[in-house]
XYZ file of C-alpha atoms in Angstrom:
569
model
C 0.899 96.715 55.998
C -0.446 99.795 54.282
C -1.464 102.769 56.359
C -5.055 103.827 56.582
C -4.326 107.303 55.273
C -4.463 107.823 51.533
C -1.396 109.137 49.824
C -1.351 112.872 49.303
C -2.523 114.162 46.005
C 0.833 115.902 45.487
C 2.474 112.520 45.030
C 0.164 111.849 42.097
C 0.309 115.329 40.552
C 2.905 114.156 38.011
C 0.899 111.065 37.081
C -0.618 111.169 33.578
C -4.368 111.603 33.253
C -6.872 110.526 30.652
C -7.883 113.282 28.246
C -11.530 112.462 28.902
C -13.794 109.880 30.509
C -14.753 108.696 27.023
C -11.110 107.949 26.191
C -10.782 105.876 29.360
C -13.940 103.883 28.666
C -12.872 103.369 25.059
C -9.450 102.092 26.140
C -10.901 99.696 28.732
C -13.483 98.430 26.246
C -10.792 97.928 23.611
C -8.684 96.007 26.122
C -11.404 93.565 27.152
C -13.078 93.153 23.736
C -10.670 91.080 21.693
C -10.307 88.144 19.349
C -12.016 85.764 21.793
C -15.309 87.631 21.413
C -15.338 86.830 17.689
C -13.741 83.418 17.362
C -14.272 81.670 20.713
C -17.622 82.762 22.151
C -19.623 81.704 19.037
C -17.801 78.372 19.069
C -18.757 77.775 22.714
C -22.383 78.595 21.931
C -22.281 76.162 19.023
C -20.704 73.453 21.172
C -22.880 73.788 24.284
C -26.433 74.030 23.098
C -26.735 77.435 21.413
C -28.682 79.841 23.617
C -28.467 77.380 26.529
C -24.797 78.296 26.936
C -25.901 81.719 28.153
C -27.045 80.114 31.439
C -23.533 79.162 32.679
C -22.097 82.241 30.951
C -24.351 84.753 32.737
C -24.108 82.856 36.045
C -20.309 83.052 36.128
C -20.436 86.638 34.854
C -22.631 87.734 37.776
C -20.919 85.667 40.481
C -17.317 86.061 39.409
C -16.687 88.244 36.381
C -18.254 91.612 37.162
C -17.377 91.653 40.912
C -13.673 90.995 40.210
C -13.760 93.505 37.355
C -15.197 96.156 39.682
C -12.643 95.292 42.359
C -9.696 95.779 39.980
C -10.996 99.134 38.744
C -11.703 100.316 42.305
C -8.387 99.279 43.853
C -6.420 100.805 40.970
C -8.336 104.085 41.156
C -7.978 104.223 44.945
C -4.248 103.498 45.295
C -3.089 104.903 41.913
C -0.276 102.432 41.391
C 0.728 99.671 39.017
C 0.309 96.063 40.083
C 3.685 95.588 41.798
C 3.637 98.664 44.021
C -0.103 98.356 44.610
C -0.037 94.846 46.086
C 3.167 95.562 47.991
C 1.450 98.639 49.441
C -1.378 96.461 50.752
C 1.096 93.958 52.209
C 4.787 93.249 51.509
C 3.906 89.557 51.377
C 1.681 90.236 48.347
C 4.440 91.831 46.278
C 4.851 88.674 44.216
C 1.238 88.932 43.090
C 2.142 91.990 41.042
C 5.135 90.229 39.514
C 2.891 87.293 38.652
C 0.527 89.578 36.750
C 3.461 91.189 34.955
C 4.981 87.854 33.901
C 1.666 86.451 32.649
C 0.948 89.678 30.744
C 4.358 89.497 29.088
C 4.007 85.824 28.115
C 0.529 86.366 26.692
C 1.624 89.454 24.740
C 4.496 87.441 23.217
C 2.207 84.908 21.554
C -0.810 87.211 21.139
C 1.116 89.424 18.748
C 1.962 86.368 16.665
C -1.768 86.002 16.076
C -1.748 89.589 14.816
C 1.207 88.742 12.560
C -0.810 85.918 10.974
C -3.778 88.254 10.582
C -1.541 90.880 8.970
C -0.178 88.259 6.548
C -3.702 87.313 5.477
C -4.681 90.981 5.279
C -1.808 91.653 2.858
C -2.686 88.603 0.748
C -6.339 89.695 0.614
C -5.332 92.354 -1.921
C -4.291 89.674 -4.434
C -6.834 88.869 -7.110
C -7.820 86.091 -7.243
C -7.402 85.299 -3.564
C -4.374 83.003 -3.132
C -6.354 80.450 -1.110
C -9.091 80.113 -3.741
C -7.285 77.411 -5.768
C -4.296 75.105 -5.581
C -0.986 76.481 -6.872
C 0.368 75.284 -10.202
C 4.053 76.074 -9.768
C 5.052 73.963 -6.785
C 5.944 70.339 -6.165
C 3.376 70.142 -3.369
C 0.360 70.434 -5.657
C -0.599 66.829 -4.827
C -0.755 67.746 -1.121
C -3.147 70.584 -1.921
C -5.466 68.382 -3.967
C -5.626 65.810 -1.169
C -6.773 68.553 1.203
C -8.324 71.916 0.252
C -6.802 75.165 -1.083
C -7.610 76.974 2.181
C -5.941 74.277 4.288
C -2.944 74.260 1.965
C -2.551 78.050 2.137
C -2.731 78.012 5.940
C -0.613 75.004 6.830
C 1.902 75.000 3.969
C 2.028 78.489 2.449
C 1.619 80.492 5.683
C 2.978 78.289 8.491
C 4.997 75.818 6.404
C 4.265 73.639 9.406
C 6.540 70.806 10.495
C 5.427 67.289 11.295
C 5.794 67.690 15.072
C 6.883 70.124 17.769
C 10.389 68.625 17.927
C 11.126 69.496 14.304
C 11.580 73.271 14.539
C 13.065 74.076 11.148
C 14.216 77.547 10.097
C 12.525 80.879 10.697
C 9.877 81.754 8.127
C 11.012 85.162 6.862
C 7.507 86.366 5.891
C 6.235 85.690 9.400
C 9.274 87.384 10.937
C 8.584 90.522 8.873
C 4.890 90.544 9.821
C 5.760 90.022 13.488
C 8.275 92.868 13.365
C 5.682 95.136 11.734
C 3.128 94.320 14.436
C 5.544 95.076 17.250
C 6.545 98.327 15.538
C 2.870 99.362 15.426
C 2.434 98.445 19.096
C 5.557 100.382 20.056
C 4.443 103.516 18.202
C 1.004 103.416 19.830
C 2.210 102.687 23.389
C 5.518 104.565 23.508
C 4.071 107.418 25.575
C 1.846 105.261 27.779
C -1.795 106.265 27.971
C -1.041 109.554 26.188
C -0.404 107.673 22.922
C -2.514 104.569 23.581
C -5.640 106.614 24.314
C -5.373 108.457 21.003
C -4.818 105.232 19.025
C -8.002 103.805 20.549
C -10.059 106.485 18.806
C -9.396 104.581 15.566
C -9.039 100.916 16.516
C -12.147 100.534 18.697
C -14.745 102.199 16.386
C -13.188 100.511 13.336
C -13.901 97.051 14.765
C -17.557 97.805 15.483
C -18.095 99.491 12.122
C -16.803 96.492 10.161
C -18.671 94.074 12.432
C -21.889 95.973 11.662
C -21.192 95.698 7.929
C -20.755 91.940 8.311
C -23.978 91.784 10.301
C -25.940 93.510 7.538
C -24.355 91.472 4.766
C -24.484 88.177 6.682
C -28.245 88.429 7.158
C -28.702 88.614 3.377
C -26.751 85.417 2.632
C -28.648 82.263 1.574
C -29.014 79.933 4.539
C -28.287 82.615 7.136
C -31.592 81.862 8.846
C -30.482 78.252 9.434
C -27.368 79.456 11.256
C -29.309 81.930 13.377
C -31.942 79.338 14.335
C -29.145 76.977 15.284
C -27.625 79.697 17.492
C -30.885 80.750 19.141
C -32.383 77.300 19.734
C -31.349 76.164 23.236
C -30.344 72.590 23.962
C -30.487 72.404 27.760
C -29.076 68.873 27.882
C -25.641 70.087 26.804
C -25.149 72.357 29.803
C -25.270 69.296 32.059
C -21.691 68.767 30.908
C -19.313 70.200 33.581
C -17.021 71.253 30.766
C -19.654 73.771 29.636
C -19.455 75.572 32.995
C -15.658 75.443 33.014
C -15.425 76.871 29.506
C -17.977 79.567 30.369
C -15.911 80.625 33.372
C -12.591 80.658 31.509
C -14.231 82.648 28.711
C -15.488 85.227 31.220
C -12.139 85.656 32.969
C -10.053 85.757 29.796
C -12.511 87.965 27.925
C -12.729 90.510 30.763
C -8.897 90.450 30.977
C -8.953 89.819 34.735
C -5.645 89.234 36.483
C -3.426 90.865 33.852
C -3.117 94.154 35.696
C -4.158 96.232 32.705
C -7.435 97.289 34.297
C -5.612 98.305 37.465
C -3.137 100.305 35.377
C -5.837 102.025 33.320
C -7.974 102.937 36.335
C -4.961 104.273 38.242
C -4.918 107.237 35.855
C -8.484 108.210 36.815
C -9.337 111.042 39.205
C -10.000 109.956 42.783
C -13.713 110.794 42.497
C -15.075 108.654 39.701
C -17.999 106.237 39.490
C -15.967 103.064 38.983
C -19.019 100.953 39.858
C -20.912 102.238 36.832
C -17.759 101.897 34.723
C -17.367 98.234 35.685
C -20.971 97.308 34.914
C -20.958 99.287 31.678
C -17.695 97.865 30.288
C -18.567 94.290 31.306
C -21.956 94.699 29.606
C -20.284 96.067 26.460
C -17.973 93.049 26.415
C -20.790 90.501 26.704
C -23.092 92.323 24.286
C -20.243 92.478 21.770
C -19.880 88.701 22.011
C -23.595 88.295 21.301
C -23.475 90.925 18.561
C -20.510 89.198 16.880
C -22.279 85.831 17.064
C -25.054 87.000 14.726
C -22.884 87.599 11.626
C -20.668 84.619 12.508
C -23.633 82.222 12.684
C -25.174 83.825 9.594
C -21.985 83.074 7.683
C -21.739 79.572 9.174
C -25.360 78.978 8.146
C -24.433 80.081 4.621
C -21.446 77.702 4.648
C -23.585 74.797 5.888
C -26.223 75.481 3.223
C -23.609 75.605 0.463
C -22.013 72.378 1.719
C -25.440 70.716 1.917
C -26.337 71.711 -1.635
C -22.936 70.625 -2.941
C -23.475 67.252 -1.267
C -26.815 66.873 -3.036
C -25.253 67.924 -6.336
C -22.578 65.234 -6.003
C -25.257 62.633 -5.370
C -27.206 63.825 -8.389
C -24.113 63.619 -10.596
C -23.425 60.076 -9.393
C -26.986 58.995 -10.167
C -26.960 60.805 -13.512
C -23.798 58.991 -14.519
C -25.068 55.614 -13.302
C -28.546 55.773 -14.863
C -27.654 57.973 -17.846
C -30.378 60.479 -17.059
C -29.860 64.047 -18.243
C -32.875 65.738 -16.700
C -32.185 65.107 -13.015
C -32.040 68.002 -10.577
C -31.709 68.252 -6.819
C -35.413 69.015 -6.524
C -36.494 66.232 -8.870
C -38.383 64.283 -6.227
C -40.290 62.280 -8.829
C -37.048 60.768 -9.990
C -36.008 59.699 -6.529
C -39.369 58.016 -5.933
C -39.353 56.215 -9.289
C -36.123 54.421 -8.434
C -37.124 53.250 -4.994
C -38.762 50.167 -6.515
C -37.836 47.597 -9.108
C -34.438 46.135 -9.864
C -32.621 49.508 -9.795
C -32.717 49.644 -5.990
C -29.599 47.480 -5.739
C -27.795 49.604 -8.288
C -28.761 52.720 -6.359
C -27.424 51.254 -3.119
C -24.146 50.319 -4.784
C -23.438 53.984 -5.514
C -22.791 54.630 -1.799
C -24.374 58.056 -1.907
C -23.471 60.526 0.807
C -25.952 61.206 3.590
C -26.668 64.891 3.060
C -27.896 66.330 6.350
C -28.010 70.079 6.942
C -27.841 69.546 10.713
C -24.560 67.658 10.303
C -22.958 70.613 8.537
C -24.297 73.027 11.167
C -22.838 70.866 13.942
C -19.311 71.092 12.536
C -17.808 73.508 15.067
C -14.492 75.285 14.817
C -12.858 78.117 16.745
C -9.719 80.205 16.956
C -7.326 80.127 14.042
C -9.420 77.412 12.383
C -12.397 79.770 12.187
C -10.478 82.757 10.834
C -7.828 81.217 8.605
C -9.613 78.125 7.279
C -13.393 78.310 7.601
C -13.850 82.006 6.834
C -11.326 81.982 3.994
C -13.226 79.042 2.503
C -16.506 80.906 2.821
C -15.279 84.250 1.508
C -14.281 82.854 -1.900
C -17.941 81.929 -2.427
C -19.110 85.462 -1.567
C -19.521 88.212 -4.189
C -16.734 90.769 -3.829
C -14.573 88.268 -1.979
C -11.475 90.488 -1.873
C -13.362 93.340 -0.221
C -14.866 91.124 2.472
C -11.538 89.414 3.138
C -9.820 92.807 3.575
C -12.552 94.033 5.930
C -12.592 90.823 7.959
C -8.868 90.752 8.665
C -8.803 94.506 9.273
C -11.518 93.972 11.896
C -9.564 91.149 13.558
C -6.402 93.242 13.572
C -8.210 96.196 15.164
C -9.688 93.956 17.863
C -6.369 92.289 18.594
C -4.190 95.395 18.635
C -6.583 97.149 21.055
C -6.181 94.254 23.473
C -2.404 94.142 23.231
C -2.262 97.858 24.068
C -3.704 96.917 27.465
C -1.236 94.047 27.877
C 1.723 96.342 27.228
C 0.270 98.903 29.654
C 0.048 96.088 32.232
C 3.823 95.761 31.929
C 4.816 99.370 31.272
C 3.027 100.943 34.250
C 4.587 98.852 37.069
C 8.027 98.788 35.411
C 8.216 102.582 34.953
C 7.087 103.052 38.575
C 10.212 101.275 39.811
C 12.550 103.868 41.409
C 15.606 102.456 39.638
C 13.974 102.304 36.206
C 12.323 105.720 36.462
C 15.569 107.304 37.608
C 17.834 106.047 34.821
C 15.631 104.998 31.880
C 12.966 107.072 30.149
C 9.508 105.662 29.461
C 10.117 105.508 25.704
C 13.239 103.363 26.178
C 11.412 101.039 28.592
C 8.593 100.558 26.092
C 11.128 99.873 23.352
C 12.931 97.262 25.453
C 9.641 95.533 26.300
C 8.596 95.353 22.642
C 12.058 94.273 21.460
C 12.395 91.496 24.030
C 8.855 90.267 23.273
C 9.647 90.283 19.547
C 12.827 88.241 20.042
C 11.004 85.675 22.199
C 8.139 85.643 19.713
C 10.482 84.387 16.999
C 9.832 80.962 18.511
C 6.379 81.114 16.900
C 7.841 82.035 13.502
C 9.566 78.649 13.263
C 7.996 75.794 11.330
C 6.915 74.339 14.684
C 5.643 77.712 15.888
C 1.964 76.812 15.677
C 2.452 73.911 18.128
C 4.188 76.196 20.617
C 1.524 78.869 20.271
C -1.267 76.388 20.949
C 0.493 75.296 24.148
C 1.031 78.886 25.297
C -2.577 79.755 24.522
C -3.976 76.694 26.277
C -1.863 76.831 29.430
C -0.349 80.314 29.709
C -3.356 82.607 29.908
C -6.109 80.565 31.548
C -5.523 79.041 34.965
C -2.741 81.475 36.062
C -5.198 84.359 35.573
C -7.818 82.597 37.674
C -5.332 82.020 40.495
C -4.170 85.661 40.350
C -7.773 86.923 40.429
C -8.538 84.653 43.407
C -5.645 86.056 45.439
C -6.578 89.608 44.418
C -10.049 89.201 45.892
C -8.712 87.517 49.017
C -6.075 90.233 49.459
C -8.591 93.076 49.246
C -11.336 91.388 51.269
C -9.230 89.970 54.111
C -5.846 91.740 54.099
C -6.766 95.273 53.093
C -10.080 94.765 54.876
C -13.615 94.786 53.534
C -14.804 97.546 55.879
C -11.915 99.774 54.904
C -12.220 99.028 51.199
C -15.982 99.618 51.236
C -15.431 103.032 52.813
C -12.864 103.879 50.112
C -15.220 102.845 47.324
C -18.084 104.861 48.798
C -15.875 107.957 48.792
C -14.991 107.386 45.145
C -18.520 106.731 43.868
C -20.111 109.185 46.352
C -22.927 106.869 47.431
C -23.365 103.822 49.689
C -21.939 100.573 48.381
C -24.522 97.881 47.689
C -24.452 94.784 49.863
C -24.336 92.666 46.706
C -20.706 93.656 46.082
C -19.624 92.913 49.635
C -21.265 89.487 49.522
C -19.601 88.723 46.177
C -16.126 89.762 47.333
C -16.336 87.981 50.683
C -18.025 84.719 49.702
C -19.408 84.096 46.223
C -16.558 85.260 43.969
C -13.796 83.379 45.857
C -16.085 80.350 46.113
C -16.873 80.450 42.406
C -13.193 80.673 41.459
C -12.349 77.832 43.825
C -15.032 75.650 42.212
C -13.707 76.530 38.753
C -10.214 75.481 39.826
C -11.526 72.152 41.143
C -13.469 71.594 37.914
C -10.308 72.370 35.981
C -8.303 69.784 37.914
C -11.019 67.153 37.433
C -11.873 67.851 33.783
C -8.363 68.533 32.443
C -5.990 67.591 30.871
C -7.030 68.168 27.259
C -7.480 65.116 25.095
C -4.669 66.197 22.781
C -2.106 65.158 25.401
C -2.432 61.438 26.097
C -0.946 59.991 29.278
C 1.541 57.866 27.349
C 2.850 60.835 25.398
C 6.171 62.193 26.759
C 4.965 65.694 25.869
C 2.178 65.216 28.404
C 4.656 64.415 31.183
C 6.730 67.439 30.218
C 3.579 69.577 30.280
C 2.715 68.449 33.813
C 6.164 69.168 35.215
C 6.373 72.520 33.441
C 2.919 73.508 34.660
C 3.634 72.597 38.273
C 6.964 74.425 38.185
C 5.441 77.597 36.703
C 2.626 77.711 39.243
C 5.021 77.069 42.111
C 7.359 79.773 40.849
C 4.676 82.378 40.218
C 2.754 81.981 43.439
C 5.275 80.719 45.990
C 8.796 81.807 45.067
C 7.949 85.289 43.825
C 5.912 86.428 46.853
C 8.811 85.455 49.113
C 11.634 86.687 46.915
C 10.392 90.086 45.738
C 9.609 92.677 48.377
C 10.590 95.937 46.661
C 11.577 98.875 48.809
C 9.361 101.809 47.817
């Protein structure tokens, strides 16, 4: 058990410090604001009743998200250690909790950088004029496949992924993806090689760049035809949809993944703060920035989706008009020619009109077509951008924005690994920080080659669905329990009051003791009841494999590790 006396300041005199408070806030904001704010939050709003989704979102944010966020910042600032030594310091039996955070951070960084590799590939191809996904190729044998689908689908699934038919058919490495992945890891290594000294400086570019481009998209998106339809769809609440338990589960998982809870990056970042620092204000401010960024990003996204729905609606009407023109040999028909439509609703032509099997053109139907993740960025947006004036410019800006958001987040993931590893007495004695960072990036790159195979997209979807969701919730639950009941709430409250130099509000104590653990426990129960995803049917052998793998990983992370790893410090 840890002693009640804080460690002497001389032990931390060699520890790096942030250049400024602004650099620290910028780094934390860059860590928590990532790709999910742009391509998952708008999708959840679209799926669960528009503005009504904010009810479960804000509820879980207040009861679980912000209190755990504050706790991680406070405990890191107080004990000034990485995750492994920090939890071992509180109790030797909690040492495995730090290893769990490290392992999850490493696994997530392995596949997360593959997303950046795909983004980099699209960014490079955005300089080609015309855009390569604007039409089907003419020099391949797969042109028939493209015409049966769409050019954007063809470019994504065949030209980029060259995807196999199933996860068992791996195929060879795709050299263009290997090169992009290597370039991404080289960028990450350069920006994290010196720890926060280099990461903090890189954040001066990546974080503002994302917001600047997002603002440009906001301004331009509002001027697009049909943008108002997308915004009305986003802002109109449908309260019936939040009766679905899945809405509350998805809101909670979005909060925990978006705030990057459980990774250990927040603990690592805050451990480089001075002992006297208002971490309470920091927690509220950064969490607010994260949520407001999600809302801010939703406006241009829904404006663009409204534009896409309007274009699709008008194209549907045009196809109907062409069919009628051909059938009735009328040359003066337009979409707005209502007199024509009425004139053929009587007489003998009604049967001929019915035989045409015209499409039911409904704007609401096109607005309801939801998509998230890679589908939003690499299929939907690429389809929209070719219809926008200056398509190359907007494609370049869009993928530059995604890359800036993603690379800022992976800086925090690498720091989650680098800080506890370099604090190990053996590692710090024989290996310099630069070499440790290089080994982390190299090993992650080699493991990430799995996602550069033809079956890589299947593996990435599994890692994304199961690797960075429930393990983080379990880690966060044990973090709160460890601080509240092992370290002691009275003792921790006194430490926080010294750091923020004012009395701690009773709200935080109530959250840490009762509401936050209770909320996370309810989320876990919902997860058990609502899961598994529909993509894994019970008769599918992959589903059985998934269950056994999942149970083994959870047992290993949270039972074997706490008993096996009790580092001597």
